[in-house]
């Protein structure tokens, strides 16, 4: 065992002497986690590699435009590393056989081709989440996998390039339904795709008491409209704010007012305790609103305080 260790140390020392030494402290190289020692590919450039010594990284560059090969763990010519690198020295990250790759690189982290939120963690030898294969992991919502840091970062700090960038909550597999009685994801987490930043109506609910808050096509939160003076409010998709329930168009639940088959006089708006209207010749000629803290009593055709009224909106006892 000591002989093999001495050979490895001698080989590594000679290999490092044949490369340019650079500083590696500016980046977080995950391959060095756990006090690891060894040489690993630099994920950002094929011409570089990282030497970890007891968890401390140092970055090296191969001589003469050579490429660091993950197969041989040495610097080789471009012809000897076909398939490992692009023409602009960007390391090829799409893995055709992840199981084989991870067996050869048990501490590697690399992006997944299907989604910018997915990545391979080669030290993860079992599935950790429904809908994910062995070695595959997923960033939390609002985060993406960075090829630069080999870790999950806030979406604003990650470039996905050719990888598909998930934005909806339901683009993340951790939110997919795993049982027959699960409420569909798009119901639990409405989409903000294509919506402006800020408050928005829920796509499948209009003039509802709830709304969503969006940022960069992503769902930040959902919330309920507060009541005003004890009366409910609803979210207007036009004003993008909570408004009186009596502002709803009749087609969305508010009952329309009408003078059809009614004698001349004043009538209560059945959708509001404070509104009333005047009919003449079966036509609406005026609309009114009672003063603050007063309701319309249709029995006596006047506005009054609720505690004095026996109408459906009144609170007077012994009526």
mmCIF file of C-alpha atoms in Angstrom:
data_model
loop_
_atom_site.group_PDB
_atom_site.id
_atom_site.type_symbol
_atom_site.label_atom_id
_atom_site.label_comp_id
_atom_site.label_asym_id
_atom_site.label_seq_id
_atom_site.Cartn_x
_atom_site.Cartn_y
_atom_site.Cartn_z
ATOM 1 C CA UNK A 1 0.000 0.000 0.000
ATOM 2 C CA UNK A 2 2.797 2.412 0.842
ATOM 3 C CA UNK A 3 4.479 1.588 -2.450
ATOM 4 C CA UNK A 4 1.339 2.439 -4.440
ATOM 5 C CA UNK A 5 0.855 5.665 -2.483
ATOM 6 C CA UNK A 6 4.459 6.687 -3.118
ATOM 7 C CA UNK A 7 4.064 5.962 -6.835
ATOM 8 C CA UNK A 8 0.851 8.035 -6.995
ATOM 9 C CA UNK A 9 2.477 10.939 -5.155
ATOM 10 C CA UNK A 10 5.519 10.862 -7.445
ATOM 11 C CA UNK A 11 3.360 10.642 -10.577
ATOM 12 C CA UNK A 12 1.134 13.501 -9.405
ATOM 13 C CA UNK A 13 4.111 15.687 -8.560
ATOM 14 C CA UNK A 14 5.640 15.165 -12.002
ATOM 15 C CA UNK A 15 2.279 15.781 -13.658
ATOM 16 C CA UNK A 16 1.731 19.039 -11.778
ATOM 17 C CA UNK A 17 5.219 20.239 -12.622
ATOM 18 C CA UNK A 18 4.317 19.901 -16.303
ATOM 19 C CA UNK A 19 1.396 22.343 -15.969
ATOM 20 C CA UNK A 20 1.004 26.027 -15.174
ATOM 21 C CA UNK A 21 -0.092 26.777 -11.608
ATOM 22 C CA UNK A 22 -2.940 29.254 -11.157
ATOM 23 C CA UNK A 23 -5.016 30.502 -8.241
ATOM 24 C CA UNK A 24 -8.193 28.561 -7.507
ATOM 25 C CA UNK A 25 -9.457 30.317 -4.415
ATOM 26 C CA UNK A 26 -11.825 32.607 -6.343
ATOM 27 C CA UNK A 27 -14.293 29.815 -7.082
ATOM 28 C CA UNK A 28 -16.027 27.138 -5.077
ATOM 29 C CA UNK A 29 -14.793 23.834 -6.482
ATOM 30 C CA UNK A 30 -17.187 21.212 -5.157
ATOM 31 C CA UNK A 31 -14.947 18.335 -6.211
ATOM 32 C CA UNK A 32 -12.595 19.222 -3.340
ATOM 33 C CA UNK A 33 -15.294 18.915 -0.658
ATOM 34 C CA UNK A 34 -14.686 16.440 2.131
ATOM 35 C CA UNK A 35 -10.913 16.999 2.407
ATOM 36 C CA UNK A 36 -10.492 15.195 -0.900
ATOM 37 C CA UNK A 37 -7.124 14.807 -2.634
ATOM 38 C CA UNK A 38 -6.750 14.239 -6.376
ATOM 39 C CA UNK A 39 -6.970 15.838 -9.834
ATOM 40 C CA UNK A 40 -10.309 16.787 -11.396
ATOM 41 C CA UNK A 41 -11.508 18.502 -14.567
ATOM 42 C CA UNK A 42 -12.250 22.215 -14.476
ATOM 43 C CA UNK A 43 -15.925 22.367 -15.526
ATOM 44 C CA UNK A 44 -15.555 25.741 -17.246
ATOM 45 C CA UNK A 45 -12.557 25.133 -19.541
ATOM 46 C CA UNK A 46 -11.059 21.913 -20.942
ATOM 47 C CA UNK A 47 -7.513 23.292 -20.806
ATOM 48 C CA UNK A 48 -7.586 23.518 -17.022
ATOM 49 C CA UNK A 49 -7.846 21.071 -14.152
ATOM 50 C CA UNK A 50 -8.122 21.291 -10.384
ATOM 51 C CA UNK A 51 -5.710 19.667 -7.974
ATOM 52 C CA UNK A 52 -7.246 19.094 -4.545
ATOM 53 C CA UNK A 53 -4.993 18.578 -1.545
ATOM 54 C CA UNK A 54 -6.874 17.784 1.662
ATOM 55 C CA UNK A 55 -9.849 19.726 0.334
ATOM 56 C CA UNK A 56 -7.866 22.788 -0.787
ATOM 57 C CA UNK A 57 -8.132 23.512 -4.549
ATOM 58 C CA UNK A 58 -5.451 24.786 -6.889
ATOM 59 C CA UNK A 59 -6.081 25.424 -10.573
ATOM 60 C CA UNK A 60 -3.606 24.338 -13.259
ATOM 61 C CA UNK A 61 -3.432 24.858 -17.021
ATOM 62 C CA UNK A 62 -2.134 22.226 -19.421
ATOM 63 C CA UNK A 63 0.827 23.154 -21.656
ATOM 64 C CA UNK A 64 0.598 23.824 -25.405
ATOM 65 C CA UNK A 65 -3.209 24.024 -25.664
ATOM 66 C CA UNK A 66 -3.525 20.475 -24.427
ATOM 67 C CA UNK A 67 -6.736 19.265 -22.831
ATOM 68 C CA UNK A 68 -7.241 17.642 -19.469
ATOM 69 C CA UNK A 69 -8.827 14.246 -20.070
ATOM 70 C CA UNK A 70 -11.266 12.888 -17.497
ATOM 71 C CA UNK A 71 -10.527 9.399 -18.794
ATOM 72 C CA UNK A 72 -6.746 9.354 -18.397
ATOM 73 C CA UNK A 73 -6.565 12.065 -15.680
ATOM 74 C CA UNK A 74 -3.719 13.717 -17.639
ATOM 75 C CA UNK A 75 -3.184 16.482 -20.193
ATOM 76 C CA UNK A 76 -3.498 15.112 -23.729
ATOM 77 C CA UNK A 77 -3.766 16.442 -27.277
ATOM 78 C CA UNK A 78 -7.169 17.412 -28.659
ATOM 79 C CA UNK A 79 -7.165 14.315 -30.885
ATOM 80 C CA UNK A 80 -6.774 12.098 -27.828
ATOM 81 C CA UNK A 81 -9.743 13.732 -26.064
ATOM 82 C CA UNK A 82 -12.355 13.593 -28.821
ATOM 83 C CA UNK A 83 -15.830 13.993 -27.375
ATOM 84 C CA UNK A 84 -14.662 15.564 -24.136
ATOM 85 C CA UNK A 85 -14.386 19.142 -25.352
ATOM 86 C CA UNK A 86 -15.905 21.595 -27.859
ATOM 87 C CA UNK A 87 -14.000 23.689 -30.396
ATOM 88 C CA UNK A 88 -13.984 26.661 -27.979
ATOM 89 C CA UNK A 89 -12.570 24.591 -25.116
ATOM 90 C CA UNK A 90 -15.915 24.299 -23.344
ATOM 91 C CA UNK A 91 -16.167 20.951 -21.632
ATOM 92 C CA UNK A 92 -18.833 18.666 -23.060
ATOM 93 C CA UNK A 93 -21.299 18.132 -20.246
ATOM 94 C CA UNK A 94 -23.955 15.989 -21.895
ATOM 95 C CA UNK A 95 -23.361 12.413 -20.801
ATOM 96 C CA UNK A 96 -24.644 9.584 -22.986
ATOM 97 C CA UNK A 97 -24.075 6.969 -20.282
ATOM 98 C CA UNK A 98 -24.256 8.646 -16.855
ATOM 99 C CA UNK A 99 -23.854 5.395 -14.913
ATOM 100 C CA UNK A 100 -20.567 4.602 -16.641
ATOM 101 C CA UNK A 101 -19.388 8.218 -16.356
ATOM 102 C CA UNK A 102 -20.167 8.342 -12.639
ATOM 103 C CA UNK A 103 -18.408 5.044 -11.995
ATOM 104 C CA UNK A 104 -15.280 6.566 -13.522
ATOM 105 C CA UNK A 105 -15.829 9.959 -11.863
ATOM 106 C CA UNK A 106 -17.468 9.189 -8.499
ATOM 107 C CA UNK A 107 -17.166 12.741 -7.163
ATOM 108 C CA UNK A 108 -18.263 14.645 -10.268
ATOM 109 C CA UNK A 109 -21.048 17.221 -10.504
ATOM 110 C CA UNK A 110 -22.299 18.160 -13.958
ATOM 111 C CA UNK A 111 -25.416 19.660 -15.560
ATOM 112 C CA UNK A 112 -28.253 17.573 -16.934
ATOM 113 C CA UNK A 113 -29.257 18.117 -20.591
ATOM 114 C CA UNK A 114 -33.024 18.001 -19.926
ATOM 115 C CA UNK A 115 -33.332 20.946 -17.551
ATOM 116 C CA UNK A 116 -31.238 23.751 -16.100
ATOM 117 C CA UNK A 117 -32.584 22.778 -12.669
ATOM 118 C CA UNK A 118 -31.344 19.174 -12.927
ATOM 119 C CA UNK A 119 -27.800 17.954 -12.397
ATOM 120 C CA UNK A 120 -25.779 14.801 -11.919
ATOM 121 C CA UNK A 121 -24.235 14.111 -8.525
ATOM 122 C CA UNK A 122 -22.020 11.092 -9.098
ATOM 123 C CA UNK A 123 -21.618 10.403 -5.377
ATOM 124 C CA UNK A 124 -25.377 9.866 -5.111
ATOM 125 C CA UNK A 125 -25.777 6.166 -5.846
ATOM 126 C CA UNK A 126 -29.535 5.905 -5.312
ATOM 127 C CA UNK A 127 -32.606 7.846 -6.374
ATOM 128 C CA UNK A 128 -33.464 10.555 -3.842
ATOM 129 C CA UNK A 129 -36.714 11.823 -5.336
ATOM 130 C CA UNK A 130 -39.686 10.560 -7.305
ATOM 131 C CA UNK A 131 -39.300 11.047 -11.077
ATOM 132 C CA UNK A 132 -35.495 11.257 -10.787
ATOM 133 C CA UNK A 133 -33.043 8.552 -11.830
ATOM 134 C CA UNK A 134 -29.966 7.443 -9.932
ATOM 135 C CA UNK A 135 -27.273 10.175 -9.800
ATOM 136 C CA UNK A 136 -29.841 12.841 -10.817
ATOM 137 C CA UNK A 137 -30.774 15.615 -8.416
ATOM 138 C CA UNK A 138 -32.858 18.768 -8.692
ATOM 139 C CA UNK A 139 -32.339 22.297 -7.437
ATOM 140 C CA UNK A 140 -35.015 23.903 -5.234
ATOM 141 C CA UNK A 141 -37.599 26.117 -6.945
ATOM 142 C CA UNK A 142 -36.211 29.507 -8.038
ATOM 143 C CA UNK A 143 -32.725 27.997 -8.299
ATOM 144 C CA UNK A 144 -30.775 26.607 -11.267
ATOM 145 C CA UNK A 145 -27.618 24.547 -11.592
ATOM 146 C CA UNK A 146 -24.537 26.632 -12.344
ATOM 147 C CA UNK A 147 -21.843 25.134 -14.567
ATOM 148 C CA UNK A 148 -19.435 27.663 -13.080
ATOM 149 C CA UNK A 149 -19.862 26.813 -9.392
ATOM 150 C CA UNK A 150 -21.249 23.276 -9.844
ATOM 151 C CA UNK A 151 -23.989 24.113 -7.375
ATOM 152 C CA UNK A 152 -27.562 25.397 -7.263
ATOM 153 C CA UNK A 153 -27.777 29.186 -7.391
ATOM 154 C CA UNK A 154 -30.531 31.805 -7.634
ATOM 155 C CA UNK A 155 -31.788 31.899 -11.235
ATOM 156 C CA UNK A 156 -30.514 35.467 -11.712
ATOM 157 C CA UNK A 157 -26.912 34.246 -11.263
ATOM 158 C CA UNK A 158 -27.016 31.302 -13.685
ATOM 159 C CA UNK A 159 -26.664 31.095 -17.475
ATOM 160 C CA UNK A 160 -28.480 28.099 -18.914
ATOM 161 C CA UNK A 161 -27.286 28.554 -22.518
ATOM 162 C CA UNK A 162 -28.692 25.543 -24.425
ATOM 163 C CA UNK A 163 -30.288 23.949 -21.370
ATOM 164 C CA UNK A 164 -34.038 24.484 -20.932
ATOM 165 C CA UNK A 165 -34.688 27.054 -18.216
ATOM 166 C CA UNK A 166 -37.628 26.094 -15.963
ATOM 167 C CA UNK A 167 -39.730 28.977 -14.669
ATOM 168 C CA UNK A 168 -43.071 27.560 -13.559
ATOM 169 C CA UNK A 169 -43.233 25.722 -10.255
ATOM 170 C CA UNK A 170 -44.616 22.759 -12.175
ATOM 171 C CA UNK A 171 -41.469 22.612 -14.327
ATOM 172 C CA UNK A 172 -39.744 21.265 -11.205
ATOM 173 C CA UNK A 173 -40.308 17.535 -10.764
ATOM 174 C CA UNK A 174 -40.507 17.687 -6.980
ATOM 175 C CA UNK A 175 -43.961 19.269 -7.388
ATOM 176 C CA UNK A 176 -45.355 16.665 -9.788
ATOM 177 C CA UNK A 177 -48.199 14.467 -8.577
ATOM 178 C CA UNK A 178 -47.129 11.111 -7.218
ATOM 179 C CA UNK A 179 -50.548 9.699 -6.343
ATOM 180 C CA UNK A 180 -53.966 9.291 -7.956
ATOM 181 C CA UNK A 181 -55.730 11.728 -5.619
ATOM 182 C CA UNK A 182 -53.183 14.520 -5.906
ATOM 183 C CA UNK A 183 -54.508 17.961 -6.852
ATOM 184 C CA UNK A 184 -52.896 18.834 -10.222
ATOM 185 C CA UNK A 185 -49.803 20.977 -9.915
ATOM 186 C CA UNK A 186 -51.141 23.818 -12.077
ATOM 187 C CA UNK A 187 -54.073 24.175 -9.655
ATOM 188 C CA UNK A 188 -51.829 24.213 -6.578
ATOM 189 C CA UNK A 189 -49.228 26.481 -8.174
ATOM 190 C CA UNK A 190 -50.655 28.741 -10.921
ATOM 191 C CA UNK A 191 -48.385 29.768 -13.775
ATOM 192 C CA UNK A 192 -46.831 33.228 -14.051
ATOM 193 C CA UNK A 193 -45.553 32.561 -17.566
ATOM 194 C CA UNK A 194 -45.938 35.693 -19.701
ATOM 195 C CA UNK A 195 -47.409 37.758 -16.868
ATOM 196 C CA UNK A 196 -46.057 41.146 -15.735
ATOM 197 C CA UNK A 197 -44.215 41.494 -12.447
ATOM 198 C CA UNK A 198 -46.418 42.109 -9.433
ATOM 199 C CA UNK A 199 -49.994 41.111 -8.660
ATOM 200 C CA UNK A 200 -51.921 39.058 -11.215
ATOM 201 C CA UNK A 201 -55.191 37.176 -11.472
ATOM 202 C CA UNK A 202 -55.032 33.394 -11.155
ATOM 203 C CA UNK A 203 -55.313 31.992 -14.720
ATOM 204 C CA UNK A 204 -58.193 29.582 -14.035
ATOM 205 C CA UNK A 205 -59.979 31.944 -11.603
ATOM 206 C CA UNK A 206 -61.227 35.409 -12.498
ATOM 207 C CA UNK A 207 -62.683 37.868 -10.028
ATOM 208 C CA UNK A 208 -61.704 35.532 -7.208
ATOM 209 C CA UNK A 209 -60.788 36.434 -3.637
ATOM 210 C CA UNK A 210 -57.216 35.226 -4.194
ATOM 211 C CA UNK A 211 -54.408 36.361 -6.505
ATOM 212 C CA UNK A 212 -50.777 35.575 -7.307
ATOM 213 C CA UNK A 213 -47.586 37.646 -7.219
ATOM 214 C CA UNK A 214 -45.133 37.146 -10.114
ATOM 215 C CA UNK A 215 -41.508 38.061 -10.779
ATOM 216 C CA UNK A 216 -39.630 37.270 -14.002
ATOM 217 C CA UNK A 217 -42.320 34.766 -15.111
ATOM 218 C CA UNK A 218 -41.995 32.988 -11.751
ATOM 219 C CA UNK A 219 -44.516 32.535 -8.957
ATOM 220 C CA UNK A 220 -43.423 34.302 -5.773
ATOM 221 C CA UNK A 221 -46.527 33.718 -3.660
ATOM 222 C CA UNK A 222 -50.321 33.646 -3.587
ATOM 223 C CA UNK A 223 -52.480 35.762 -1.300
ATOM 224 C CA UNK A 224 -56.067 36.551 -0.320
ATOM 225 C CA UNK A 225 -57.837 39.871 -0.761
ATOM 226 C CA UNK A 226 -58.660 41.449 2.614
ATOM 227 C CA UNK A 227 -62.173 42.477 3.603
ATOM 228 C CA UNK A 228 -63.021 46.172 3.746
ATOM 229 C CA UNK A 229 -65.312 47.347 6.553
ATOM 230 C CA UNK A 230 -66.424 43.764 7.003
ATOM 231 C CA UNK A 231 -67.313 43.355 3.333
ATOM 232 C CA UNK A 232 -65.502 40.940 1.001
ATOM 233 C CA UNK A 233 -63.279 42.083 -1.843
ATOM 234 C CA UNK A 234 -62.221 40.331 -5.046
ATOM 235 C CA UNK A 235 -59.199 40.640 -7.310
ATOM 236 C CA UNK A 236 -59.814 42.654 -10.481
ATOM 237 C CA UNK A 237 -57.805 41.388 -13.481
ATOM 238 C CA UNK A 238 -58.055 44.868 -14.987
ATOM 239 C CA UNK A 239 -56.954 47.002 -12.042
ATOM 240 C CA UNK A 240 -54.683 44.187 -10.757
ATOM 241 C CA UNK A 241 -55.835 45.012 -7.254
ATOM 242 C CA UNK A 242 -58.482 44.025 -4.729
ATOM 243 C CA UNK A 243 -61.796 45.824 -5.265
ATOM 244 C CA UNK A 244 -65.312 45.702 -3.864
ATOM 245 C CA UNK A 245 -67.243 42.556 -4.713
ATOM 246 C CA UNK A 246 -69.893 44.858 -6.138
ATOM 247 C CA UNK A 247 -67.453 45.936 -8.853
ATOM 248 C CA UNK A 248 -67.695 42.490 -10.433
ATOM 249 C CA UNK A 249 -69.327 42.326 -13.859
ATOM 250 C CA UNK A 250 -72.676 40.550 -13.684
ATOM 251 C CA UNK A 251 -71.395 37.680 -15.839
ATOM 252 C CA UNK A 252 -68.968 36.817 -13.024
ATOM 253 C CA UNK A 253 -71.570 36.612 -10.273
ATOM 254 C CA UNK A 254 -72.938 40.084 -9.553
ATOM 255 C CA UNK A 255 -76.680 40.283 -10.108
ATOM 256 C CA UNK A 256 -77.694 42.947 -12.640
ATOM 257 C CA UNK A 257 -80.142 45.687 -11.691
ATOM 258 C CA UNK A 258 -83.322 46.067 -13.749
ATOM 259 C CA UNK A 259 -86.542 48.099 -13.849
ATOM 260 C CA UNK A 260 -88.408 45.537 -15.941
ATOM 261 C CA UNK A 261 -91.992 45.058 -14.652
ATOM 262 C CA UNK A 262 -91.379 47.503 -11.790
ATOM 263 C CA UNK A 263 -93.415 50.527 -10.829
ATOM 264 C CA UNK A 264 -91.825 53.946 -10.591
ATOM 265 C CA UNK A 265 -89.758 54.344 -7.427
ATOM 266 C CA UNK A 266 -86.513 53.474 -5.633
ATOM 267 C CA UNK A 267 -85.150 49.914 -5.445
ATOM 268 C CA UNK A 268 -82.215 48.279 -3.660
ATOM 269 C CA UNK A 269 -79.310 46.896 -5.627
ATOM 270 C CA UNK A 270 -79.516 43.243 -4.510
ATOM 271 C CA UNK A 271 -75.734 42.936 -4.843
ATOM 272 C CA UNK A 272 -75.065 45.802 -2.435
ATOM 273 C CA UNK A 273 -76.455 47.005 0.877
ATOM 274 C CA UNK A 274 -75.490 50.618 0.161
ATOM 275 C CA UNK A 275 -76.553 51.051 -3.464
ATOM 276 C CA UNK A 276 -79.999 51.737 -4.876
ATOM 277 C CA UNK A 277 -81.494 52.999 -8.119
ATOM 278 C CA UNK A 278 -84.552 54.853 -9.406
ATOM 279 C CA UNK A 279 -87.005 53.438 -11.939
ATOM 280 C CA UNK A 280 -89.298 55.462 -14.204
ATOM 281 C CA UNK A 281 -91.375 53.946 -16.990
ATOM 282 C CA UNK A 282 -89.486 50.652 -16.460
ATOM 283 C CA UNK A 283 -86.141 52.301 -17.132
ATOM 284 C CA UNK A 284 -83.247 53.075 -14.797
ATOM 285 C CA UNK A 285 -82.914 56.844 -14.617
ATOM 286 C CA UNK A 286 -80.555 57.226 -11.626
ATOM 287 C CA UNK A 287 -78.126 55.236 -9.450
ATOM 288 C CA UNK A 288 -77.284 56.200 -5.878
ATOM 289 C CA UNK A 289 -74.967 55.316 -3.003
ATOM 290 C CA UNK A 290 -75.838 55.781 0.655
ATOM 291 C CA UNK A 291 -73.529 57.814 2.855
ATOM 292 C CA UNK A 292 -70.773 56.053 4.764
ATOM 293 C CA UNK A 293 -71.954 53.561 7.407
ATOM 294 C CA UNK A 294 -75.522 53.658 6.100
ATOM 295 C CA UNK A 295 -77.591 51.121 4.151
ATOM 296 C CA UNK A 296 -80.598 51.394 1.847
ATOM 297 C CA UNK A 297 -83.890 50.192 3.344
ATOM 298 C CA UNK A 298 -86.191 49.306 0.443
ATOM 299 C CA UNK A 299 -89.290 49.147 2.681
ATOM 300 C CA UNK A 300 -89.183 52.864 3.369
ATOM 301 C CA UNK A 301 -87.010 53.832 0.353
ATOM 302 C CA UNK A 302 -84.359 55.685 2.315
ATOM 303 C CA UNK A 303 -80.820 55.337 3.659
ATOM 304 C CA UNK A 304 -80.442 54.638 7.381
ATOM 305 C CA UNK A 305 -78.095 53.134 9.932
ATOM 306 C CA UNK A 306 -78.085 49.296 10.003
ATOM 307 C CA UNK A 307 -79.175 49.123 13.641
ATOM 308 C CA UNK A 308 -82.350 51.050 12.715
ATOM 309 C CA UNK A 309 -83.300 48.892 9.731
ATOM 310 C CA UNK A 310 -85.295 45.663 9.476
ATOM 311 C CA UNK A 311 -84.101 45.003 5.906
ATOM 312 C CA UNK A 312 -81.878 42.032 5.035
ATOM 313 C CA UNK A 313 -78.845 44.282 5.536
ATOM 314 C CA UNK A 314 -80.141 45.719 8.804
ATOM 315 C CA UNK A 315 -79.248 44.617 12.308
ATOM 316 C CA UNK A 316 -82.280 45.930 14.200
ATOM 317 C CA UNK A 317 -83.811 43.415 16.587
ATOM 318 C CA UNK A 318 -87.505 42.833 17.297
ATOM 319 C CA UNK A 319 -88.492 43.558 13.702
#
